[in-house]
CSV table of N, CA and C in Angstrom, one decimal:
chain,number,residue,atom,x,y,z
A,252,PHE,N,0.8,-1.2,0.0
A,252,PHE,CA,0.0,0.0,0.0
A,252,PHE,C,0.9,1.2,0.0
A,253,ALA,N,0.8,2.1,-1.0
A,253,ALA,CA,1.5,3.3,-1.1
A,253,ALA,C,0.8,4.3,-0.2
A,254,LEU,N,1.6,5.0,0.7
A,254,LEU,CA,1.0,5.9,1.6
A,254,LEU,C,1.4,7.3,1.3
A,255,PRO,N,0.6,8.3,1.4
A,255,PRO,CA,-0.7,8.3,2.1
A,255,PRO,C,-1.9,7.9,1.3
A,256,ASP,N,-1.7,7.9,0.0
A,256,ASP,CA,-2.9,7.6,-0.9
A,256,ASP,C,-3.6,6.3,-0.6
A,257,GLY,N,-2.9,5.3,-0.2
A,257,GLY,CA,-3.5,4.0,0.0
A,257,GLY,C,-3.9,3.7,1.4
A,258,MET,N,-4.0,4.7,2.3
A,258,MET,CA,-4.3,4.6,3.7
A,258,MET,C,-5.7,4.0,3.9
A,259,LYS,N,-6.7,4.5,3.1
A,259,LYS,CA,-8.0,3.9,3.3
A,259,LYS,C,-8.1,2.5,2.9
A,260,LYS,N,-7.4,2.1,1.8
A,260,LYS,CA,-7.4,0.7,1.4
A,260,LYS,C,-6.7,-0.2,2.4
A,261,LEU,N,-5.6,0.3,3.0
A,261,LEU,CA,-4.9,-0.4,4.1
A,261,LEU,C,-5.8,-0.6,5.3
A,262,GLN,N,-6.6,0.5,5.7
A,262,GLN,CA,-7.5,0.4,6.8
A,262,GLN,C,-8.5,-0.7,6.6
A,263,GLU,N,-9.1,-0.7,5.4
A,263,GLU,CA,-10.1,-1.7,5.0
A,263,GLU,C,-9.5,-3.1,5.0
A,264,TYR,N,-8.3,-3.3,4.5
A,264,TYR,CA,-7.6,-4.6,4.6
A,264,TYR,C,-7.4,-5.1,6.0
A,265,VAL,N,-6.9,-4.2,6.9
A,265,VAL,CA,-6.7,-4.6,8.3
A,265,VAL,C,-8.1,-4.9,8.9
A,266,LYS,N,-9.1,-4.1,8.7
A,266,LYS,CA,-10.4,-4.3,9.3
A,266,LYS,C,-11.0,-5.6,8.9
A,267,HIS,N,-10.8,-6.1,7.7
A,267,HIS,CA,-11.4,-7.3,7.3
A,267,HIS,C,-10.4,-8.5,7.3
A,268,ALA,N,-9.2,-8.3,7.9
A,268,ALA,CA,-8.3,-9.4,7.9
A,268,ALA,C,-8.8,-10.6,8.8
A,269,ARG,N,-8.5,-11.8,8.4
A,269,ARG,CA,-8.8,-13.0,9.2
A,269,ARG,C,-8.0,-13.0,10.4
A,270,ALA,N,-8.5,-13.7,11.4
A,270,ALA,CA,-7.8,-13.8,12.7
A,270,ALA,C,-6.3,-14.3,12.6
A,271,GLU,N,-6.1,-15.3,11.7
A,271,GLU,CA,-4.8,-15.9,11.5
A,271,GLU,C,-3.8,-14.9,10.8
A,272,ASP,N,-4.4,-13.9,10.1
A,272,ASP,CA,-3.6,-13.0,9.4
A,272,ASP,C,-3.1,-11.8,10.3
A,273,GLU,N,-3.7,-11.7,11.4
A,273,GLU,CA,-3.4,-10.6,12.3
A,273,GLU,C,-1.9,-10.7,12.9
A,274,GLU,N,-1.4,-11.9,12.9
A,274,GLU,CA,-0.1,-12.2,13.4
A,274,GLU,C,1.0,-12.1,12.3
A,275,SER,N,0.5,-11.9,11.1
A,275,SER,CA,1.5,-11.9,9.9
A,275,SER,C,2.3,-10.6,10.1
A,276,VAL,N,3.6,-10.8,9.6
A,276,VAL,CA,4.5,-9.7,9.7
A,276,VAL,C,4.5,-8.8,8.4
A,277,TRP,N,4.4,-7.5,8.6
A,277,TRP,CA,4.4,-6.6,7.5
A,277,TRP,C,5.6,-5.6,7.8
A,278,VAL,N,6.0,-4.9,6.7
A,278,VAL,CA,7.1,-3.9,6.9
A,278,VAL,C,6.5,-2.5,6.5
A,279,LEU,N,6.9,-1.5,7.3
A,279,LEU,CA,6.6,-0.1,7.0
A,279,LEU,C,7.9,0.5,6.5
A,280,LYS,N,7.9,1.2,5.4
A,280,LYS,CA,9.1,1.7,4.9
A,280,LYS,C,9.1,3.3,4.8
A,281,GLU,N,10.1,3.9,5.4
A,281,GLU,CA,10.2,5.3,5.3
A,281,GLU,C,10.9,5.7,3.9
A,282,ASN,N,10.9,7.0,3.6
A,282,ASN,CA,11.5,7.4,2.4
A,282,ASN,C,13.0,7.6,2.6
A,283,LYS,N,13.7,6.5,2.9
A,283,LYS,CA,15.1,6.5,3.2
A,283,LYS,C,15.7,5.4,2.3
A,284,HIS,N,17.0,5.3,2.4
A,284,HIS,CA,17.7,4.4,1.5
A,284,HIS,C,18.6,3.4,2.2
A,285,ARG,N,19.0,2.3,1.5
A,285,ARG,CA,19.9,1.3,2.0
A,285,ARG,C,19.5,0.6,3.3
A,286,GLY,N,18.2,0.4,3.4
A,286,GLY,CA,17.6,-0.4,4.5
A,286,GLY,C,17.3,0.4,5.7
A,287,GLN,N,17.5,1.7,5.7
A,287,GLN,CA,17.1,2.6,6.8
A,287,GLN,C,15.6,2.8,6.8
A,288,GLY,N,15.1,2.9,8.0
A,288,GLY,CA,13.6,3.2,8.0
A,288,GLY,C,12.7,2.1,7.7
A,289,VAL,N,13.2,0.9,7.7
A,289,VAL,CA,12.3,-0.3,7.5
A,289,VAL,C,12.0,-0.9,8.8
A,290,THR,N,10.7,-0.9,9.1
A,290,THR,CA,10.2,-1.4,10.4
A,290,THR,C,9.3,-2.5,10.3
A,291,PRO,N,9.6,-3.7,10.8
A,291,PRO,CA,8.7,-4.8,10.8
A,291,PRO,C,7.6,-4.6,11.9
A,292,VAL,N,6.4,-5.0,11.6
A,292,VAL,CA,5.3,-4.9,12.5
A,292,VAL,C,4.3,-5.9,12.2
A,293,LYS,N,3.6,-6.4,13.2
A,293,LYS,CA,2.5,-7.4,13.0
A,293,LYS,C,1.3,-6.6,12.5
A,294,LEU,N,0.5,-7.3,11.6
A,294,LEU,CA,-0.6,-6.6,11.0
A,294,LEU,C,-1.6,-6.0,12.0
A,295,LYS,N,-1.8,-6.7,13.1
A,295,LYS,CA,-2.7,-6.3,14.1
A,295,LYS,C,-2.2,-4.9,14.8
A,296,ASP,N,-0.9,-4.6,14.7
A,296,ASP,CA,-0.4,-3.4,15.3
A,296,ASP,C,-0.1,-2.3,14.3
A,297,ILE,N,-0.3,-2.6,13.0
A,297,ILE,CA,0.1,-1.6,11.9
A,297,ILE,C,-0.5,-0.3,12.0
A,298,MET,N,-1.8,-0.2,12.3
A,298,MET,CA,-2.5,1.1,12.3
A,298,MET,C,-2.0,1.9,13.5
A,299,GLY,N,-1.8,1.2,14.6
A,299,GLY,CA,-1.3,1.9,15.8
A,299,GLY,C,0.1,2.5,15.6
A,300,LYS,N,0.9,1.7,14.9
A,300,LYS,CA,2.3,2.2,14.6
A,300,LYS,C,2.2,3.4,13.7
A,301,LEU,N,1.3,3.4,12.7
A,301,LEU,CA,1.2,4.5,11.7
A,301,LEU,C,0.7,5.8,12.5
A,302,MET,N,-0.3,5.6,13.4
A,302,MET,CA,-0.9,6.7,14.1
A,302,MET,C,0.2,7.3,15.1
A,303,THR,N,0.9,6.5,15.7
A,303,THR,CA,2.0,6.9,16.6
A,303,THR,C,3.0,7.8,15.9
A,304,LYS,N,3.4,7.3,14.7
A,304,LYS,CA,4.4,8.1,13.9
A,304,LYS,C,3.7,9.4,13.4
A,305,TYR,N,2.5,9.4,13.0
A,305,TYR,CA,1.7,10.6,12.6
A,305,TYR,C,1.7,11.6,13.7
A,306,VAL,N,1.4,11.2,14.9
A,306,VAL,CA,1.4,12.2,16.0
A,306,VAL,C,2.8,12.7,16.3
A,307,GLU,N,3.8,11.9,16.2
A,307,GLU,CA,5.2,12.3,16.5
A,307,GLU,C,5.6,13.3,15.4
A,308,ILE,N,5.2,13.1,14.2
A,308,ILE,CA,5.6,14.1,13.1
A,308,ILE,C,4.8,15.4,13.3
A,309,LYS,N,3.6,15.3,13.7
A,309,LYS,CA,2.8,16.6,14.0
A,309,LYS,C,3.4,17.4,15.1
A,310,ARG,N,3.8,16.7,16.2
A,310,ARG,CA,4.4,17.3,17.4
A,310,ARG,C,5.7,18.0,17.0
A,311,LYS,N,6.5,17.4,16.3
A,311,LYS,CA,7.8,17.9,15.9
A,311,LYS,C,7.7,18.9,14.7
A,312,LYS,N,6.6,18.9,14.1
A,312,LYS,CA,6.3,19.7,12.9
A,312,LYS,C,7.4,19.4,11.8
A,313,THR,N,7.6,18.1,11.6
A,313,THR,CA,8.6,17.6,10.6
A,313,THR,C,7.9,17.5,9.3
A,314,LYS,N,8.6,17.9,8.2
A,314,LYS,CA,8.1,17.8,6.9
A,314,LYS,C,8.5,16.4,6.4
A,315,THR,N,7.6,15.7,5.9
A,315,THR,CA,7.9,14.3,5.4
A,315,THR,C,7.1,14.2,4.1
A,316,SER,N,7.5,13.1,3.3
A,316,SER,CA,6.8,12.8,2.1
A,316,SER,C,5.4,12.2,2.3
A,317,SER,N,5.2,11.7,3.6
A,317,SER,CA,3.9,11.2,3.9
A,317,SER,C,3.6,11.6,5.4
A,318,PRO,N,2.3,12.0,5.6
A,318,PRO,CA,2.0,12.4,7.0
A,318,PRO,C,2.2,11.3,8.0
A,319,TYR,N,2.3,10.1,7.6
A,319,TYR,CA,2.4,8.9,8.5
A,319,TYR,C,3.9,8.6,8.7
A,320,GLY,N,4.8,9.3,8.0
A,320,GLY,CA,6.2,9.0,8.1
A,320,GLY,C,6.7,7.9,7.2
A,321,TYR,N,5.8,7.0,6.9
A,321,TYR,CA,6.1,5.8,6.1
A,321,TYR,C,5.4,6.0,4.7
A,322,ILE,N,6.1,5.6,3.7
A,322,ILE,CA,5.5,5.7,2.4
A,322,ILE,C,5.0,4.4,1.8
A,323,LEU,N,5.3,3.3,2.5
A,323,LEU,CA,4.9,2.0,1.9
A,323,LEU,C,4.6,1.1,3.1
A,324,ALA,N,3.6,0.3,2.9
A,324,ALA,CA,3.3,-0.8,3.9
A,324,ALA,C,3.1,-2.1,3.0
A,325,GLN,N,3.9,-3.1,3.3
A,325,GLN,CA,3.7,-4.3,2.5
A,325,GLN,C,4.0,-5.5,3.3
A,326,LYS,N,3.4,-6.6,2.9
A,326,LYS,CA,3.6,-7.9,3.6
A,326,LYS,C,5.0,-8.3,3.5
A,327,PHE,N,5.6,-8.8,4.6
A,327,PHE,CA,7.0,-9.2,4.7
A,327,PHE,C,7.1,-10.6,4.0
A,328,ILE,N,8.1,-10.7,3.2
A,328,ILE,CA,8.4,-12.0,2.6
A,328,ILE,C,9.3,-12.8,3.6
A,329,GLY,N,8.8,-13.7,4.3
A,329,GLY,CA,9.6,-14.4,5.3
A,329,GLY,C,10.5,-15.5,4.8
A,330,ASN,N,10.0,-16.2,3.7
A,330,ASN,CA,10.8,-17.3,3.2
A,330,ASN,C,11.8,-16.7,2.1
A,331,GLN,N,12.7,-16.0,2.5
A,331,GLN,CA,13.6,-15.3,1.6
A,331,GLN,C,14.8,-16.2,1.2
A,332,MET,N,15.2,-16.0,0.0
A,332,MET,CA,16.4,-16.7,-0.5
A,332,MET,C,17.6,-16.1,0.2
A,333,LEU,N,18.5,-17.0,0.7
A,333,LEU,CA,19.7,-16.7,1.3
A,333,LEU,C,20.9,-17.2,0.5
A,334,ILE,N,22.0,-16.6,0.6
A,334,ILE,CA,23.2,-17.1,-0.1
A,334,ILE,C,24.2,-17.5,1.0
A,335,GLU,N,24.5,-18.7,1.2
A,335,GLU,CA,25.3,-19.3,2.3
A,335,GLU,C,24.8,-18.8,3.6
A,336,ASN,N,23.5,-18.9,3.8
A,336,ASN,CA,22.7,-18.5,5.0
A,336,ASN,C,22.8,-17.0,5.3
A,337,ILE,N,23.2,-16.2,4.4
A,337,ILE,CA,23.3,-14.7,4.6
A,337,ILE,C,22.3,-14.0,3.8
A,338,PRO,N,21.5,-13.1,4.4
A,338,PRO,CA,20.5,-12.3,3.7
A,338,PRO,C,21.2,-11.3,2.8
A,339,PHE,N,20.6,-10.9,1.7
A,339,PHE,CA,21.1,-9.9,0.8
A,339,PHE,C,20.0,-9.0,0.2
A,340,THR,N,20.3,-8.0,-0.4
A,340,THR,CA,19.4,-7.1,-1.1
A,340,THR,C,19.9,-6.7,-2.4
A,341,PHE,N,19.0,-6.2,-3.2
A,341,PHE,CA,19.4,-5.7,-4.6
A,341,PHE,C,19.5,-4.2,-4.6
A,342,ARG,N,20.6,-3.7,-5.1
A,342,ARG,CA,20.7,-2.2,-5.4
A,342,ARG,C,20.7,-2.1,-6.9
A,343,ILE,N,19.6,-1.9,-7.5
A,343,ILE,CA,19.4,-1.9,-8.9
A,343,ILE,C,19.1,-0.4,-9.3
A,344,TRP,N,20.0,0.1,-10.2
A,344,TRP,CA,19.8,1.5,-10.7
A,344,TRP,C,19.2,1.4,-12.1
A,345,THR,N,18.2,2.2,-12.3
A,345,THR,CA,17.5,2.2,-13.6
A,345,THR,C,17.4,3.6,-14.1
A,346,VAL,N,17.2,3.7,-15.4
A,346,VAL,CA,16.9,5.0,-16.1
A,346,VAL,C,15.7,4.8,-16.9
A,347,ILE,N,14.7,5.7,-16.7
A,347,ILE,CA,13.5,5.7,-17.5
A,347,ILE,C,13.6,6.9,-18.4
A,348,SER,N,13.4,6.7,-19.7
A,348,SER,CA,13.5,7.8,-20.7
A,348,SER,C,12.5,7.7,-21.7
A,349,GLY,N,12.4,8.8,-22.5
A,349,GLY,CA,11.4,8.8,-23.6
A,349,GLY,C,10.2,9.6,-23.3
A,350,GLY,N,9.3,9.7,-24.2
A,350,GLY,CA,8.1,10.4,-24.1
A,350,GLY,C,6.9,9.5,-23.8
A,351,LEU,N,5.7,10.0,-23.8
A,351,LEU,CA,4.5,9.2,-23.5
A,351,LEU,C,4.4,8.0,-24.5
A,352,ASP,N,4.8,8.2,-25.7
A,352,ASP,CA,4.6,7.2,-26.7
A,352,ASP,C,5.8,6.2,-26.8
A,353,SER,N,6.9,6.5,-26.1
A,353,SER,CA,8.1,5.7,-26.3
A,353,SER,C,8.9,5.5,-25.0
A,354,ILE,N,8.2,5.2,-23.9
A,354,ILE,CA,8.9,5.1,-22.6
A,354,ILE,C,9.8,3.8,-22.6
A,355,ARG,N,11.0,4.0,-22.2
A,355,ARG,CA,11.9,2.9,-22.2
A,355,ARG,C,12.6,2.9,-20.8
A,356,GLY,N,12.9,1.7,-20.4
A,356,GLY,CA,13.7,1.5,-19.1
A,356,GLY,C,15.0,0.8,-19.4
A,357,TYR,N,16.0,1.2,-18.7
A,357,TYR,CA,17.3,0.6,-18.8
A,357,TYR,C,17.8,0.3,-17.4
A,358,VAL,N,18.4,-0.9,-17.2
A,358,VAL,CA,19.1,-1.2,-16.0
A,358,VAL,C,20.6,-1.0,-16.1
A,359,PHE,N,21.1,-0.3,-15.2
A,359,PHE,CA,22.6,0.0,-15.2
A,359,PHE,C,23.3,-1.3,-14.8
A,360,ASP,N,24.4,-1.5,-15.6
A,360,ASP,CA,25.2,-2.8,-15.4
A,360,ASP,C,25.9,-2.8,-14.1
A,361,GLY,N,26.1,-1.6,-13.4
A,361,GLY,CA,26.8,-1.5,-12.2
A,361,GLY,C,25.9,-1.8,-10.9
A,362,SER,N,24.7,-2.3,-11.1
A,362,SER,CA,23.9,-2.7,-10.0
A,362,SER,C,24.6,-3.7,-9.1
A,363,ILE,N,24.4,-3.7,-7.8
A,363,ILE,CA,25.1,-4.6,-6.9
A,363,ILE,C,24.2,-5.3,-6.0
A,364,ILE,N,24.7,-6.4,-5.3
A,364,ILE,CA,24.0,-7.2,-4.4
A,364,ILE,C,24.8,-7.1,-3.0
A,365,PRO,N,24.4,-6.2,-2.1
A,365,PRO,CA,25.0,-6.1,-0.8
A,365,PRO,C,24.5,-7.2,0.1
A,366,PHE,N,25.4,-7.7,1.0
A,366,PHE,CA,25.1,-8.8,1.9
A,366,PHE,C,24.9,-8.2,3.3
A,367,GLY,N,24.2,-9.0,4.1
A,367,GLY,CA,24.1,-8.7,5.5
A,367,GLY,C,25.4,-9.0,6.2
A,368,ASP,N,25.5,-8.7,7.5
A,368,ASP,CA,26.8,-8.9,8.2
A,368,ASP,C,26.8,-10.2,9.0
A,369,LYS,N,25.7,-11.0,9.0
A,369,LYS,CA,25.7,-12.2,9.8
A,369,LYS,C,24.8,-13.3,9.2
A,370,GLU,N,25.1,-14.5,9.5
A,370,GLU,CA,24.3,-15.6,9.0
A,370,GLU,C,22.9,-15.6,9.6
A,371,PHE,N,21.9,-16.1,8.9
A,371,PHE,CA,20.6,-16.2,9.4
A,371,PHE,C,20.1,-17.7,9.4
A,372,PHE,N,19.6,-18.1,10.6
A,372,PHE,CA,19.1,-19.4,10.7
A,372,PHE,C,17.7,-19.3,11.3
A,373,PRO,N,16.7,-19.8,10.5
A,373,PRO,CA,15.3,-19.6,11.0
A,373,PRO,C,15.1,-20.5,12.3
A,374,GLU,N,14.5,-20.0,13.3
A,374,GLU,CA,14.2,-20.7,14.5
A,374,GLU,C,12.8,-20.6,14.8
A,375,HIS,N,12.1,-21.7,14.9
A,375,HIS,CA,10.7,-21.7,15.1
A,375,HIS,C,10.2,-21.1,16.4
A,376,ASP,N,11.1,-21.2,17.4
A,376,ASP,CA,10.6,-20.7,18.7
A,376,ASP,C,11.0,-19.2,19.0
A,377,ARG,N,11.5,-18.6,17.9
A,377,ARG,CA,11.9,-17.1,18.1
A,377,ARG,C,10.8,-16.3,17.5
A,378,ASP,N,10.6,-15.1,18.0
A,378,ASP,CA,9.6,-14.1,17.6
A,378,ASP,C,9.8,-13.8,16.1
A,379,THR,N,8.7,-13.7,15.4
A,379,THR,CA,8.7,-13.5,14.0
A,379,THR,C,9.2,-12.1,13.7
A,380,LEU,N,9.0,-11.1,14.6
A,380,LEU,CA,9.5,-9.8,14.3
A,380,LEU,C,11.0,-9.7,14.5
A,381,GLU,N,11.6,-10.5,15.4
A,381,GLU,CA,13.0,-10.6,15.5
A,381,GLU,C,13.6,-11.2,14.3
A,382,GLN,N,13.0,-12.3,13.8
A,382,GLN,CA,13.5,-12.9,12.6
A,382,GLN,C,13.4,-12.0,11.4
A,383,ALA,N,12.4,-11.2,11.3
A,383,ALA,CA,12.2,-10.2,10.2
A,383,ALA,C,13.4,-9.2,10.3
A,384,ASN,N,13.6,-8.7,11.5
A,384,ASN,CA,14.7,-7.7,11.7
A,384,ASN,C,16.0,-8.3,11.2
A,385,ASP,N,16.3,-9.6,11.5
A,385,ASP,CA,17.5,-10.2,11.1
A,385,ASP,C,17.7,-10.4,9.6
A,386,LEU,N,16.6,-10.4,8.9
A,386,LEU,CA,16.6,-10.6,7.4
A,386,LEU,C,16.7,-9.3,6.7
A,387,ILE,N,16.4,-8.2,7.3
A,387,ILE,CA,16.5,-6.9,6.7
A,387,ILE,C,18.0,-6.4,6.6
A,388,VAL,N,18.4,-6.1,5.4
A,388,VAL,CA,19.8,-5.7,5.3
A,388,VAL,C,19.8,-4.2,5.4
A,389,ASN,N,20.2,-3.7,6.6
A,389,ASN,CA,20.3,-2.2,6.8
A,389,ASN,C,21.8,-1.9,6.8
A,390,LEU,N,22.2,-1.3,5.7
A,390,LEU,CA,23.6,-1.0,5.5
A,390,LEU,C,24.2,0.0,6.6
A,391,PHE,N,23.3,0.8,7.2
A,391,PHE,CA,23.8,1.7,8.2
A,391,PHE,C,23.9,1.2,9.6
A,392,LEU,N,23.3,0.1,9.9
A,392,LEU,CA,23.3,-0.5,11.2
A,392,LEU,C,24.3,-1.7,11.3
A,393,GLN,N,24.7,-2.2,10.1
A,393,GLN,CA,25.5,-3.4,10.1
A,393,GLN,C,27.0,-3.1,10.1
A,394,ASN,N,27.8,-4.1,10.6
A,394,ASN,CA,29.2,-4.0,10.5
A,394,ASN,C,29.7,-4.4,9.1
A,395,ARG,N,30.0,-3.4,8.3
A,395,ARG,CA,30.3,-3.7,6.9
A,395,ARG,C,31.6,-4.4,6.8
A,396,THR,N,32.5,-4.3,7.8
A,396,THR,CA,33.8,-5.0,7.6
A,396,THR,C,33.6,-6.5,7.8
A,397,LYS,N,32.5,-6.9,8.5
A,397,LYS,CA,32.2,-8.3,8.7
A,397,LYS,C,31.4,-8.9,7.5
A,398,ALA,N,30.8,-8.1,6.7
A,398,ALA,CA,29.9,-8.5,5.6
A,398,ALA,C,30.8,-8.9,4.4
A,399,LYS,N,30.3,-9.8,3.6
A,399,LYS,CA,30.9,-10.2,2.3
A,399,LYS,C,30.9,-8.9,1.5
A,400,ASP,N,31.9,-8.9,0.6
A,400,ASP,CA,31.9,-7.8,-0.4
A,400,ASP,C,30.7,-7.9,-1.3
A,401,PRO,N,30.1,-6.8,-1.7
A,401,PRO,CA,28.9,-6.9,-2.6
A,401,PRO,C,29.3,-7.6,-3.9
A,402,TRP,N,28.3,-8.3,-4.5
A,402,TRP,CA,28.4,-8.9,-5.8
A,402,TRP,C,27.9,-8.1,-6.8
A,403,SER,N,28.3,-8.3,-8.0
A,403,SER,CA,27.7,-7.7,-9.2
A,403,SER,C,26.5,-8.6,-9.6
A,404,MET,N,25.7,-8.1,-10.5
A,404,MET,CA,24.6,-8.9,-11.0
A,404,MET,C,25.2,-10.1,-11.8
A,405,THR,N,26.3,-9.9,-12.4
A,405,THR,CA,26.9,-11.0,-13.1
A,405,THR,C,27.3,-12.1,-12.2
A,406,GLU,N,27.9,-11.8,-11.0
A,406,GLU,CA,28.3,-12.8,-10.0
A,406,GLU,C,27.1,-13.5,-9.5
A,407,LEU,N,26.0,-12.8,-9.3
A,407,LEU,CA,24.7,-13.4,-8.8
A,407,LEU,C,24.2,-14.4,-9.8
A,408,LYS,N,24.2,-14.0,-11.1
A,408,LYS,CA,23.8,-14.8,-12.2
A,408,LYS,C,24.6,-16.1,-12.2
A,409,GLN,N,25.9,-16.0,-12.1
A,409,GLN,CA,26.8,-17.1,-12.2
A,409,GLN,C,26.5,-18.1,-11.0
A,410,TYR,N,26.3,-17.5,-9.8
A,410,TYR,CA,26.0,-18.3,-8.6
A,410,TYR,C,24.7,-19.1,-8.8
A,411,LEU,N,23.7,-18.4,-9.3
A,411,LEU,CA,22.4,-19.0,-9.6
A,411,LEU,C,22.5,-20.1,-10.6
A,412,LEU,N,23.2,-19.9,-11.7
A,412,LEU,CA,23.4,-20.9,-12.8
A,412,LEU,C,24.1,-22.1,-12.2
A,413,LYS,N,25.1,-21.9,-11.4
A,413,LYS,CA,25.8,-23.0,-10.8
A,413,LYS,C,24.9,-23.8,-9.8
A,414,LYS,N,24.0,-23.1,-9.1
A,414,LYS,CA,23.1,-23.8,-8.1
A,414,LYS,C,22.0,-24.5,-8.8
A,415,THR,N,21.5,-24.0,-9.9
A,415,THR,CA,20.4,-24.6,-10.6
A,415,THR,C,20.7,-25.5,-11.8
A,416,ASP,N,22.0,-25.5,-12.2
A,416,ASP,CA,22.4,-26.3,-13.4
A,416,ASP,C,21.6,-25.9,-14.6
A,417,GLY,N,21.3,-24.6,-14.8
A,417,GLY,CA,20.5,-24.2,-15.9
A,417,GLY,C,20.3,-22.7,-16.0
A,418,ASP,N,19.4,-22.4,-16.9
A,418,ASP,CA,19.1,-20.9,-17.1
A,418,ASP,C,18.2,-20.4,-16.0
C-alpha cells in the first residue's frame, strides 16, 4: 500500500483481515535508502504504529513525504532466498527515458548485491519480528567489515546458474 494515498485501502484490509492474518509480519518503509527506516510490525499493530508516527511528526512539525512518516506498507516475505545463510538485497539502478509514446527502461550494469553482516538461521521458537529484523539488510546498522563484499549482477547470475544447473 503506497501511503498516504493507499491509507483507506490499508485500513479496509486490516479491518477485514482474518484472525490468523493478524499475526502476519508486515514492513513499513520510510522514504530513506539502504535499509534505513524499514520497520517490521505485525498486521494487528500496523495502524497503531502509523498513528503513533503521525502524532510524532505533527508534534515535531517535521516535513515528510507522507504524514504517516512511512511511504509504503507491504507484507513481509519471510521465506527469503539466502546465499550461504546470509541475507542480501538488490541495489538496482534504472533509467527511464522517452516520451509518452516511447517510454523505455534501462538497468545500469553496475547494480550490486550487498550482503548482511551475519548468517541467518530460522528458528521456530523465536519471535517473527526478531526474525524479520535479522533478514532486513540495513547497511547503516551493520558492521560492513564483517559482511561479504557486494556482488555484481553477473556474479549473482553465475552463482544461480551453478546452483540450478541451468538458465
